[in-house]
Coordinates of C-alpha atoms in Angstrom, one line a residue:
X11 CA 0.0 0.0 0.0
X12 CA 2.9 2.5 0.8
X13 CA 4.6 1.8 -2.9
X14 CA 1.3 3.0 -4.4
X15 CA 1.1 6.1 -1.9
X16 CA 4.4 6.8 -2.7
X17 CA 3.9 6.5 -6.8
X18 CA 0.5 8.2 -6.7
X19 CA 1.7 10.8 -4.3
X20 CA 4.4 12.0 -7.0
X21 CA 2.6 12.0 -10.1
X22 CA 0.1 14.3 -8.6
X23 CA 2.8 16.5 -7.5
X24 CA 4.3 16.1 -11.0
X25 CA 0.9 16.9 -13.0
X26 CA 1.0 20.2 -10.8
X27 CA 3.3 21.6 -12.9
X28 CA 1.4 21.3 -15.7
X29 CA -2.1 22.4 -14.8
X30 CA -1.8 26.1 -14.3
X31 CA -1.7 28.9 -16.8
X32 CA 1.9 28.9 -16.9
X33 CA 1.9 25.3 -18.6
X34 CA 4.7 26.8 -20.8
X35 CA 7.0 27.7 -17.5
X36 CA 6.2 24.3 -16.1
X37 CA 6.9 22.3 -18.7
X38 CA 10.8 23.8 -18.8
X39 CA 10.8 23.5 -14.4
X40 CA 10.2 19.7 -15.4
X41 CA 12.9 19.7 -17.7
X42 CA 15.4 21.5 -15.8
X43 CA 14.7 18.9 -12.5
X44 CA 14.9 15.9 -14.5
X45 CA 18.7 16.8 -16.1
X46 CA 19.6 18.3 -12.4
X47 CA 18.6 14.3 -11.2
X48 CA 20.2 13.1 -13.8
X49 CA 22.9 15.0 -13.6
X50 CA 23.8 14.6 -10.0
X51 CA 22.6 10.4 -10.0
X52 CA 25.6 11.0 -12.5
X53 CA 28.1 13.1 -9.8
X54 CA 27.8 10.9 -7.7
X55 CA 28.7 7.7 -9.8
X56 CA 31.8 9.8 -11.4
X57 CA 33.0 11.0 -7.9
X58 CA 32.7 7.6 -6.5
X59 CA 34.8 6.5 -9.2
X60 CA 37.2 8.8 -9.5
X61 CA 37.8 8.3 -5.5
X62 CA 38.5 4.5 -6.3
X63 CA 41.1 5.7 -8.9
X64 CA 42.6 7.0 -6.5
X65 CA 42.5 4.5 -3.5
X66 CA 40.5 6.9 -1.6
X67 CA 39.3 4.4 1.0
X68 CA 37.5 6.9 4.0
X69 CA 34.4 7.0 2.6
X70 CA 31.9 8.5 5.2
X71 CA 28.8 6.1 4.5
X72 CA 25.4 8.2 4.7
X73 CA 23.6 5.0 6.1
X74 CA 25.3 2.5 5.9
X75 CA 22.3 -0.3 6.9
X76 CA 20.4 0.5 4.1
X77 CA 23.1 1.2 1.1
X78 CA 26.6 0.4 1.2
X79 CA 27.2 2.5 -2.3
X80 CA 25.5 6.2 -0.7
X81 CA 28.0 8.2 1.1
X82 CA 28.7 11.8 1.7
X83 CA 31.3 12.0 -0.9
X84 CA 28.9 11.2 -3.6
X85 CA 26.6 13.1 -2.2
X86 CA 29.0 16.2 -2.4
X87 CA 29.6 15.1 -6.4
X88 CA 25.9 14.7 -7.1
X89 CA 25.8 18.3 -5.6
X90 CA 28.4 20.3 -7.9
X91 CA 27.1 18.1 -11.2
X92 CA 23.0 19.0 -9.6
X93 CA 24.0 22.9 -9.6
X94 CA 26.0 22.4 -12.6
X95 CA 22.7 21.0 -14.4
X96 CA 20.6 23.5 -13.0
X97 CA 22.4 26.6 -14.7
X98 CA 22.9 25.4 -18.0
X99 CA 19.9 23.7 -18.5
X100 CA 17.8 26.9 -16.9
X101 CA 20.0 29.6 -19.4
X102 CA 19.6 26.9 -22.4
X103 CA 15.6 27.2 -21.6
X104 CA 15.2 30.5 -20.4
X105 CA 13.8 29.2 -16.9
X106 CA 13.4 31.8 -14.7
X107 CA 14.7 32.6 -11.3
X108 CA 17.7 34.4 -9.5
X109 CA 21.5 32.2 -9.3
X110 CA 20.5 32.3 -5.5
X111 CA 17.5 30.4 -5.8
X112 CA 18.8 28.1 -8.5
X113 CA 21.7 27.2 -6.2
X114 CA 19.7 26.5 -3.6
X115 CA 17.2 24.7 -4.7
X116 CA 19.3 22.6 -6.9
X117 CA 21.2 21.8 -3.9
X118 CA 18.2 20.7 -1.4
X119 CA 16.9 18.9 -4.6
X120 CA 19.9 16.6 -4.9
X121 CA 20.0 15.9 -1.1
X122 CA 16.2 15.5 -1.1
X123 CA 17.0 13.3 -3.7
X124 CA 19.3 10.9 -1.9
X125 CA 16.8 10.8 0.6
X126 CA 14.9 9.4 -2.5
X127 CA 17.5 7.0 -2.7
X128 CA 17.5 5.6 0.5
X129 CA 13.9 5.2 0.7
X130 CA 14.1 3.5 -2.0
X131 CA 16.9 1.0 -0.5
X132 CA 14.6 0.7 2.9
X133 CA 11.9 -0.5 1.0
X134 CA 13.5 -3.0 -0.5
X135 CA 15.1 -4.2 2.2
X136 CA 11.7 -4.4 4.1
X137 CA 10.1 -6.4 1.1
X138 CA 13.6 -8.3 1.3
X139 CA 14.5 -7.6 -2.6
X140 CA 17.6 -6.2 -4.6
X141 CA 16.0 -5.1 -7.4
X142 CA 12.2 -2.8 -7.7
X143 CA 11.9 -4.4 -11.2
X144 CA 13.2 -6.4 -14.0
X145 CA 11.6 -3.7 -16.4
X146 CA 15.0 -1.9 -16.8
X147 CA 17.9 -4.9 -16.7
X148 CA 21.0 -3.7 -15.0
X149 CA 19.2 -0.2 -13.2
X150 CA 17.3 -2.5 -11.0
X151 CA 14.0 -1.5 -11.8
X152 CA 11.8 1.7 -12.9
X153 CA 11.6 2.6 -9.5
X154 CA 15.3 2.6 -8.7
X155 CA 15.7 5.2 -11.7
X156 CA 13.1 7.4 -10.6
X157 CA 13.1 7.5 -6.6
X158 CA 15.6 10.5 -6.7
X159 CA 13.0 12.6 -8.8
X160 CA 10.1 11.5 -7.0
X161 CA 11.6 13.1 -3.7
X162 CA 13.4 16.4 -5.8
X163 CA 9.3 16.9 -7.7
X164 CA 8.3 18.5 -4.0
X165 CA 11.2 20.4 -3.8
X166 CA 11.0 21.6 -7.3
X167 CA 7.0 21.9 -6.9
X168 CA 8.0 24.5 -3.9
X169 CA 10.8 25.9 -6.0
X170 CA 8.3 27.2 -8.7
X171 CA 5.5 28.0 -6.0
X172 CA 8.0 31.0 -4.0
X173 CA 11.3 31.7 -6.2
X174 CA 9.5 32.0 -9.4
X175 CA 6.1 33.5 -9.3

């Protein structure tokens, strides 16, 4: 019952952005936080590889009991790549808001996100699976590609609701 909640609960927050008579507005806010999740799911990857390149071996696990891969360092990769995202992709499509604003919502977006993450990785571990889904082979499932953006949508949603208008 709480995966459907949890599904349900996001789509509705996602459709918010495009009911309203600034569909046009909306519609480049989506874009913009899907490249800033993609973009710092990405960060965080990279960094963590770059770290093993270079024996880096303290790695400051975010919870450890639920995902062995999250850890601060990624965290502060998914970050610079999230902001990153955020400017170009805002400039390319003429999204508007103030640097300030972008940075900080990009920002509380990608840690939201990881939150994302590691719900994701406590429900599986309640239901006692690896994977959410053989839909996507080797992603382990649609809803371990999208449980970063379901978290960022609110944060987004909020984004567009004060820094914008």
């Amino acid at each position: 019952m709480l995966g459907y909640l949890y599904i349900i609960g996001t789509i509705s927050v996602i459709a918010a952005f495009l009911d309203d008579e600034r569909v046009d507005v909306y519609r480049r806010v989506l874009i913009v936080l899907l490249y800033v999740i993609w973009a710092s799911d990405t960060g965080a990857y990279l960094t963590g590889k770059l770290l093993d390149r270079l024996h880096y071996s303290h790695y400051n696990r975010l919870a450890p009991h639920l995902s062995k891969n999250k850890d601060y360092e990624g965290t502060l990769g998914a970050i610079v790549f999230g902001v990153a995202a955020m400017f170009i992709t805002s400039f390319l499509l003429s999204v508007p808001g103030s640097p300030g604003a972008r940075v900080g919502f990009s920002v509380v977006a990608v840690i939201v996100g990881r939150f994302g993450d590691l719900f994701e990785s406590l429900l599986k571990r309640a239901a006692g699976v690896k994977d959410s889904g053989k839909l996507i082979p080797g992603h382990g499932g649609v809803l371990d590609r999208i449980d970063a953006l379901m978290f960022a949508s609110i944060v987004f949603a909020q984004y567009y609701g004060t820094a914008v208008t």
